[in-house]
Amino acid sequence: DDKKSAVMEYMTEKNNSELSDDYSELPPNSFVIPFYLTGGPQNKTPKIIGRICRLVPPIQQILDRHHYPDSVNSLLAEAMVITSCLSTTFKLDGVITLQAKGEGPIKTLFCDVSNDGHIRSYAAYDEQEVEQISKQKAEIPEVMGEGYMAFTIEQNGPNQRYQGIVDLSGKTVADAVTTWFKNSEQVHTEFITKVQKQDGEWIAATLMLQRIADTGGIEDDTGIELADIWSEAKIFAQSVTENELLDPALELETLLYRLFHELGIYIQPKRPIIDKCRCSDEKVETMLRSIHKDELQTLADENGDLVVDCEFCKKIRIFSANLKAH
């Protein structure tokens, strides 16, 4: 429908230069870089859109607050870097959310990113069951079992919500996202995602490619030239090494040009990703006031206080029974 079409419109803004401007004010390894490929340096029309993202500070700050086991950290870090990519893939003036629910040791993965690049994330899991997982890089079938992954795009304004759901499939978060694009949006999508713990610090990176169909879908797209460009782009993307993707000292623009300069790469402005929760005293108070006063009494502690612990930033807010903040 029209609403979905507006939400799912891909960002392919042209940039006059082949390399983006210097964003020296941004902390390194904390942004997404959109780009597109035209098929050759002489061409100008986008044939393939892409995103590359490497995150270190935002992921480390979030995981440091939660003290999750490494098997949870690894999966959540992958979810964060992929959601960050998706936040620049659609015309977004709001929030995009990735939420996975499973029946295994890890029950929930949640991450959302606003159009300002503010990221939040948390996981829910069974501590005893997770302790039995020995591998740091656990795979979804082992740690989440059967379940689903939901993608929600909430645009600012009334009635501006789109949601897509896919069964948990494959071994990684990227596998499930790829299946969603294929089945729901009929878009050829390729993810190359790496997560690693280096000297006690988590690093996650992903390279995403999407083929722009001539007439909007896989079945209708019979362009031989486009198919050849897509095939070459995938081969070049798959040549990237884990060390290149995860090397904090290697600038992502340099890596992109190294991989795709033969295919006419145009690099667009960076989108910073910042660890920033959207909770506030006012929002919490509004939520509490929406609860009936009799139910509030059952939620109060032994001192008669209402204690609210934000699942994302772990900030604790204490309100008295008459809803005055301490």
Tab-separated table of C-alpha atoms in Angstrom:
chain	number	residue	atom	x	y	z
A	1	ASP	CA	0.000	0.000	0.000
A	2	ASP	CA	0.988	3.680	-0.205
A	3	LYS	CA	2.072	3.864	3.436
A	4	LYS	CA	4.365	0.882	3.103
A	5	SER	CA	5.813	2.181	-0.168
A	6	ALA	CA	6.671	5.475	1.470
A	7	VAL	CA	8.313	3.765	4.413
A	8	MET	CA	10.280	1.300	2.309
A	9	GLU	CA	11.638	3.831	-0.170
A	10	TYR	CA	15.391	3.397	-0.271
A	11	MET	CA	17.792	6.234	0.334
A	12	THR	CA	19.951	6.855	-2.754
A	13	GLU	CA	20.830	10.517	-2.427
A	14	LYS	CA	23.650	11.423	-4.741
A	15	ASN	CA	26.865	12.860	-3.442
A	16	ASN	CA	28.975	15.011	-5.725
A	17	SER	CA	32.279	13.650	-4.484
A	18	GLU	CA	33.500	10.074	-4.496
A	19	LEU	CA	34.698	10.389	-0.909
A	20	SER	CA	32.561	11.836	1.866
A	21	ASP	CA	33.519	14.950	3.788
A	22	ASP	CA	35.811	14.730	6.780
A	23	TYR	CA	33.770	14.058	9.911
A	24	SER	CA	36.682	14.568	12.279
A	25	GLU	CA	34.352	15.635	15.095
A	26	LEU	CA	32.857	12.145	15.273
A	27	PRO	CA	34.455	9.485	17.455
A	28	PRO	CA	35.990	6.786	15.266
A	29	ASN	CA	34.184	3.496	14.716
A	30	SER	CA	30.785	4.854	15.641
A	31	PHE	CA	28.943	5.514	12.402
A	32	VAL	CA	27.305	4.085	9.283
A	33	ILE	CA	28.466	5.049	5.803
A	34	PRO	CA	25.877	4.783	3.006
A	35	PHE	CA	27.177	4.339	-0.539
A	36	TYR	CA	26.010	3.260	-3.956
A	37	LEU	CA	27.566	1.583	-6.975
A	38	THR	CA	26.885	2.630	-10.564
A	39	GLY	CA	28.638	-0.229	-12.358
A	40	GLY	CA	31.625	1.806	-13.505
A	41	PRO	CA	33.409	5.118	-12.857
A	42	GLN	CA	31.821	6.658	-15.977
A	43	ASN	CA	28.248	5.868	-14.879
A	44	LYS	CA	26.129	8.014	-12.566
A	45	THR	CA	22.900	6.043	-12.030
A	46	PRO	CA	22.805	3.902	-8.848
A	47	LYS	CA	22.566	0.173	-9.559
A	48	ILE	CA	23.376	-1.136	-6.077
A	49	ILE	CA	23.027	0.547	-2.708
A	50	GLY	CA	25.203	-0.366	0.219
A	51	ARG	CA	25.988	0.346	3.824
A	52	ILE	CA	29.099	-0.263	5.878
A	53	CYS	CA	29.172	0.084	9.640
A	54	ARG	CA	31.774	-0.559	12.304
A	55	LEU	CA	30.878	0.089	15.940
A	56	VAL	CA	33.118	0.050	18.993
A	57	PRO	CA	32.275	2.811	21.539
A	58	PRO	CA	28.461	2.529	21.348
A	59	ILE	CA	28.508	-1.260	21.657
A	60	GLN	CA	31.073	-1.319	24.437
A	61	GLN	CA	29.228	1.334	26.450
A	62	ILE	CA	25.945	-0.571	26.220
A	63	LEU	CA	27.439	-3.983	27.017
A	64	ASP	CA	29.476	-2.578	29.921
A	65	ARG	CA	26.240	-1.518	31.647
A	66	HIS	CA	24.575	-4.902	31.331
A	67	HIS	CA	27.356	-7.371	32.195
A	68	TYR	CA	25.979	-10.075	29.918
A	69	PRO	CA	27.872	-13.327	29.260
A	70	ASP	CA	29.933	-13.355	26.073
A	71	SER	CA	27.501	-15.643	24.249
A	72	VAL	CA	24.829	-12.959	24.709
A	73	ASN	CA	27.205	-10.069	23.986
A	74	SER	CA	28.225	-11.549	20.651
A	75	LEU	CA	24.664	-11.915	19.371
A	76	LEU	CA	23.548	-8.532	20.718
A	77	ALA	CA	26.561	-6.790	19.159
A	78	GLU	CA	25.592	-8.267	15.787
A	79	ALA	CA	22.011	-7.073	16.245
A	80	MET	CA	23.230	-3.562	17.078
A	81	VAL	CA	25.481	-3.159	14.049
A	82	ILE	CA	22.833	-4.528	11.669
A	83	THR	CA	20.046	-2.345	13.109
A	84	SER	CA	22.361	0.648	12.751
A	85	CYS	CA	22.746	-0.209	9.059
A	86	LEU	CA	19.001	-0.582	8.613
A	87	SER	CA	18.406	2.824	10.217
A	88	THR	CA	19.979	4.446	7.137
A	89	THR	CA	18.489	2.063	4.582
A	90	PHE	CA	14.968	3.505	4.652
A	91	LYS	CA	13.591	7.022	4.585
A	92	LEU	CA	13.406	7.219	8.366
A	93	ASP	CA	12.031	10.029	10.481
A	94	GLY	CA	11.479	8.095	13.659
A	95	VAL	CA	12.757	4.791	15.060
A	96	ILE	CA	13.573	1.387	13.582
A	97	THR	CA	13.471	-1.622	15.900
A	98	LEU	CA	14.823	-5.144	15.575
A	99	GLN	CA	13.394	-7.588	18.102
A	100	ALA	CA	14.023	-11.331	18.191
A	101	LYS	CA	12.074	-13.709	20.422
A	102	GLY	CA	13.055	-17.334	20.962
A	103	GLU	CA	12.387	-20.347	23.144
A	104	GLY	CA	16.045	-21.145	23.854
A	105	PRO	CA	18.435	-19.889	26.559
A	106	ILE	CA	18.338	-16.381	25.049
A	107	LYS	CA	14.716	-15.224	25.098
A	108	THR	CA	14.927	-11.707	23.664
A	109	LEU	CA	17.243	-9.551	21.602
A	110	PHE	CA	16.130	-5.935	21.290
A	111	CYS	CA	17.730	-2.990	19.553
A	112	ASP	CA	16.380	0.261	18.194
A	113	VAL	CA	17.980	3.220	16.461
A	114	SER	CA	16.403	6.638	15.910
A	115	ASN	CA	16.860	8.863	12.879
A	116	ASP	CA	19.294	10.839	15.064
A	117	GLY	CA	21.465	7.725	15.359
A	118	HIS	CA	20.622	7.180	19.040
A	119	ILE	CA	20.931	3.476	19.799
A	120	ARG	CA	19.515	1.389	22.660
A	121	SER	CA	19.710	-2.332	23.225
A	122	TYR	CA	19.171	-5.111	25.751
A	123	ALA	CA	18.768	-8.885	25.992
A	124	ALA	CA	16.749	-11.229	28.199
A	125	TYR	CA	17.997	-14.747	28.914
A	126	ASP	CA	17.927	-17.697	31.284
A	127	GLU	CA	21.109	-17.436	33.337
A	128	GLN	CA	21.432	-21.139	34.121
A	129	GLU	CA	20.844	-22.215	30.527
A	130	VAL	CA	23.215	-19.592	29.112
A	131	GLU	CA	25.982	-20.703	31.466
A	132	GLN	CA	26.011	-24.045	29.675
A	133	ILE	CA	26.822	-22.388	26.333
A	134	SER	CA	30.569	-22.661	25.961
A	135	LYS	CA	31.070	-20.888	22.635
A	136	GLN	CA	31.558	-17.126	22.589
A	137	LYS	CA	30.132	-16.902	19.067
A	138	ALA	CA	27.016	-18.965	19.618
A	139	GLU	CA	24.620	-19.500	16.722
A	140	ILE	CA	20.907	-18.682	16.781
A	141	PRO	CA	19.616	-22.298	16.627
A	142	GLU	CA	21.675	-23.131	19.714
A	143	VAL	CA	20.897	-20.080	21.823
A	144	MET	CA	17.433	-18.956	20.698
A	145	GLY	CA	15.810	-22.047	19.221
A	146	GLU	CA	12.513	-21.562	17.416
A	147	GLY	CA	11.069	-18.089	17.330
A	148	TYR	CA	10.662	-14.993	15.197
A	149	MET	CA	12.307	-11.694	14.379
A	150	ALA	CA	10.245	-8.531	14.013
A	151	PHE	CA	11.248	-5.308	12.282
A	152	THR	CA	9.258	-2.215	13.195
A	153	ILE	CA	9.538	1.195	11.584
A	154	GLU	CA	7.736	3.923	13.518
A	155	GLN	CA	7.709	7.245	11.735
A	156	ASN	CA	6.999	10.434	13.644
A	157	GLY	CA	3.360	11.357	13.332
A	158	PRO	CA	0.064	9.475	13.732
A	159	ASN	CA	-0.547	6.087	12.111
A	160	GLN	CA	2.941	5.850	10.641
A	161	ARG	CA	3.928	2.327	11.632
A	162	TYR	CA	5.145	-0.612	9.562
A	163	GLN	CA	6.096	-4.047	10.861
A	164	GLY	CA	7.538	-7.123	9.183
A	165	ILE	CA	7.989	-10.523	10.837
A	166	VAL	CA	10.100	-13.509	9.810
A	167	ASP	CA	10.840	-16.848	11.442
A	168	LEU	CA	14.254	-17.160	13.044
A	169	SER	CA	16.223	-18.885	10.317
A	170	GLY	CA	19.875	-19.449	9.568
A	171	LYS	CA	22.721	-19.246	12.020
A	172	THR	CA	23.032	-15.492	12.564
A	173	VAL	CA	21.018	-12.298	12.939
A	174	ALA	CA	22.174	-11.352	9.435
A	175	ASP	CA	20.702	-14.589	8.039
A	176	ALA	CA	17.273	-13.771	9.464
A	177	VAL	CA	17.409	-10.194	8.146
A	178	THR	CA	18.417	-11.444	4.688
A	179	THR	CA	15.447	-13.830	4.683
A	180	TRP	CA	13.119	-10.956	5.596
A	181	PHE	CA	14.329	-8.828	2.679
A	182	LYS	CA	14.018	-11.770	0.297
A	183	ASN	CA	10.575	-12.963	1.366
A	184	SER	CA	8.865	-9.740	2.396
A	185	GLU	CA	10.448	-7.035	0.284
A	186	GLN	CA	11.657	-9.099	-2.719
A	187	VAL	CA	15.047	-7.411	-2.578
A	188	HIS	CA	18.373	-9.161	-3.193
A	189	THR	CA	20.427	-8.433	-0.070
A	190	GLU	CA	23.873	-9.527	1.016
A	191	PHE	CA	25.354	-9.098	4.512
A	192	ILE	CA	28.917	-9.752	5.584
A	193	THR	CA	29.029	-9.362	9.348
A	194	LYS	CA	31.835	-9.937	11.830
A	195	VAL	CA	31.869	-9.665	15.619
A	196	GLN	CA	34.927	-10.097	17.793
A	197	LYS	CA	36.205	-9.398	21.286
A	198	GLN	CA	39.664	-7.831	21.062
A	199	ASP	CA	41.602	-7.212	24.267
A	200	GLY	CA	38.379	-7.127	26.255
A	201	GLU	CA	36.655	-4.723	23.851
A	202	TRP	CA	33.803	-5.699	21.533
A	203	ILE	CA	33.946	-4.732	17.854
A	204	ALA	CA	31.173	-5.376	15.344
A	205	ALA	CA	31.082	-4.534	11.661
A	206	THR	CA	28.845	-5.268	8.713
A	207	LEU	CA	28.912	-4.652	4.979
A	208	MET	CA	25.514	-4.674	3.292
A	209	LEU	CA	24.679	-4.666	-0.417
A	210	GLN	CA	21.223	-4.401	-1.986
A	211	ARG	CA	20.392	-4.744	-5.652
A	212	ILE	CA	18.100	-2.100	-7.112
A	213	ALA	CA	15.666	-3.935	-9.388
A	214	ASP	CA	14.773	-2.236	-12.675
A	215	THR	CA	11.042	-2.644	-12.078
A	216	GLY	CA	10.914	-3.119	-8.342
A	217	GLY	CA	11.123	-6.870	-7.767
A	218	ILE	CA	13.167	-10.006	-8.271
A	219	GLU	CA	10.711	-11.700	-10.649
A	220	ASP	CA	10.362	-8.645	-12.890
A	221	ASP	CA	14.068	-7.894	-13.049
A	222	THR	CA	15.617	-9.399	-16.184
A	223	GLY	CA	18.378	-6.879	-16.818
A	224	ILE	CA	21.524	-8.786	-17.742
A	225	GLU	CA	23.787	-5.815	-17.122
A	226	LEU	CA	22.418	-5.314	-13.622
A	227	ALA	CA	22.804	-9.022	-12.879
A	228	ASP	CA	26.444	-8.861	-13.931
A	229	ILE	CA	27.086	-5.810	-11.742
A	230	TRP	CA	25.383	-7.507	-8.799
A	231	SER	CA	27.490	-10.626	-9.278
A	232	GLU	CA	30.726	-8.606	-9.415
A	233	ALA	CA	29.752	-6.545	-6.378
A	234	LYS	CA	29.127	-9.701	-4.343
A	235	ILE	CA	32.477	-11.173	-5.367
A	236	PHE	CA	34.292	-7.965	-4.389
A	237	ALA	CA	32.387	-7.773	-1.081
A	238	GLN	CA	33.167	-11.378	-0.208
A	239	SER	CA	36.867	-10.670	-0.708
A	240	VAL	CA	36.914	-8.490	2.409
A	241	THR	CA	38.753	-10.106	5.296
A	242	GLU	CA	37.726	-10.237	8.924
A	243	ASN	CA	40.802	-8.206	9.845
A	244	GLU	CA	39.854	-5.460	7.380
A	245	LEU	CA	36.282	-5.170	8.617
A	246	LEU	CA	37.257	-5.191	12.284
A	247	ASP	CA	40.507	-3.204	12.186
A	248	PRO	CA	39.746	-0.034	14.212
A	249	ALA	CA	42.622	1.785	12.491
A	250	LEU	CA	41.395	1.152	8.932
A	251	GLU	CA	39.079	3.929	7.772
A	252	LEU	CA	35.871	2.606	6.268
A	253	GLU	CA	36.057	4.984	3.288
A	254	THR	CA	39.456	3.553	2.452
A	255	LEU	CA	38.134	0.018	2.700
A	256	LEU	CA	35.126	0.806	0.480
A	257	TYR	CA	37.273	2.371	-2.210
A	258	ARG	CA	39.649	-0.587	-2.034
A	259	LEU	CA	36.770	-3.011	-2.575
A	260	PHE	CA	34.556	-1.237	-5.102
A	261	HIS	CA	36.441	1.498	-7.001
A	262	GLU	CA	36.079	-0.486	-10.257
A	263	LEU	CA	32.290	-0.409	-9.902
A	264	GLY	CA	31.883	3.364	-9.651
A	265	ILE	CA	31.467	3.904	-5.925
A	266	TYR	CA	29.865	7.048	-4.547
A	267	ILE	CA	30.216	7.489	-0.806
A	268	GLN	CA	27.598	9.498	1.072
A	269	PRO	CA	27.734	11.412	4.380
A	270	LYS	CA	28.250	9.408	7.548
A	271	ARG	CA	25.493	8.760	10.071
A	272	PRO	CA	26.841	8.827	13.650
A	273	ILE	CA	25.622	6.111	16.012
A	274	ILE	CA	25.500	7.233	19.645
A	275	ASP	CA	24.727	5.316	22.825
A	276	LYS	CA	21.843	7.432	24.087
A	277	CYS	CA	18.687	6.350	25.859
A	278	ARG	CA	15.430	8.161	25.212
A	279	CYS	CA	14.019	7.719	28.720
A	280	SER	CA	13.372	10.744	30.957
A	281	ASP	CA	11.779	11.636	34.276
A	282	GLU	CA	8.812	13.084	32.400
A	283	LYS	CA	8.221	9.953	30.299
A	284	VAL	CA	8.426	7.681	33.335
A	285	GLU	CA	6.055	9.871	35.323
A	286	THR	CA	3.594	9.927	32.440
A	287	MET	CA	3.720	6.131	32.283
A	288	LEU	CA	3.118	5.808	36.019
A	289	ARG	CA	0.192	8.235	35.929
A	290	SER	CA	-1.461	6.048	33.295
A	291	ILE	CA	-1.658	3.198	35.853
A	292	HIS	CA	-4.642	3.025	38.188
A	293	LYS	CA	-3.767	4.182	41.709
A	294	ASP	CA	-4.823	0.854	43.247
A	295	GLU	CA	-2.420	-1.007	40.963
A	296	LEU	CA	0.329	1.498	41.778
A	297	GLN	CA	0.053	0.536	45.421
A	298	THR	CA	0.877	-3.070	44.549
A	299	LEU	CA	3.987	-1.904	42.672
A	300	ALA	CA	5.375	0.156	45.555
A	301	ASP	CA	8.262	-1.155	47.662
A	302	GLU	CA	8.343	-1.498	51.453
A	303	ASN	CA	8.932	2.253	51.797
A	304	GLY	CA	5.939	3.079	49.646
A	305	ASP	CA	8.162	4.196	46.784
A	306	LEU	CA	7.810	3.409	43.107
A	307	VAL	CA	11.227	2.309	41.788
A	308	VAL	CA	11.669	2.270	38.013
A	309	ASP	CA	14.810	0.772	36.502
A	310	CYS	CA	15.305	1.536	32.794
A	311	GLU	CA	16.033	-1.699	30.935
A	312	PHE	CA	18.278	0.150	28.479
A	313	CYS	CA	20.436	2.663	30.366
A	314	LYS	CA	19.942	1.060	33.823
A	315	LYS	CA	19.120	4.428	35.374
A	316	ILE	CA	17.001	4.046	38.516
A	317	ARG	CA	14.256	6.563	39.204
A	318	ILE	CA	12.352	6.673	42.481
A	319	PHE	CA	8.927	8.242	42.869
A	320	SER	CA	6.836	8.580	45.988
A	321	ALA	CA	3.248	7.359	46.103
A	322	ASN	CA	2.050	10.834	45.050
A	323	LEU	CA	4.405	10.613	42.051
A	324	LYS	CA	6.941	13.176	43.147
A	325	ALA	CA	10.478	12.272	42.082
A	326	HIS	CA	13.008	11.829	44.900
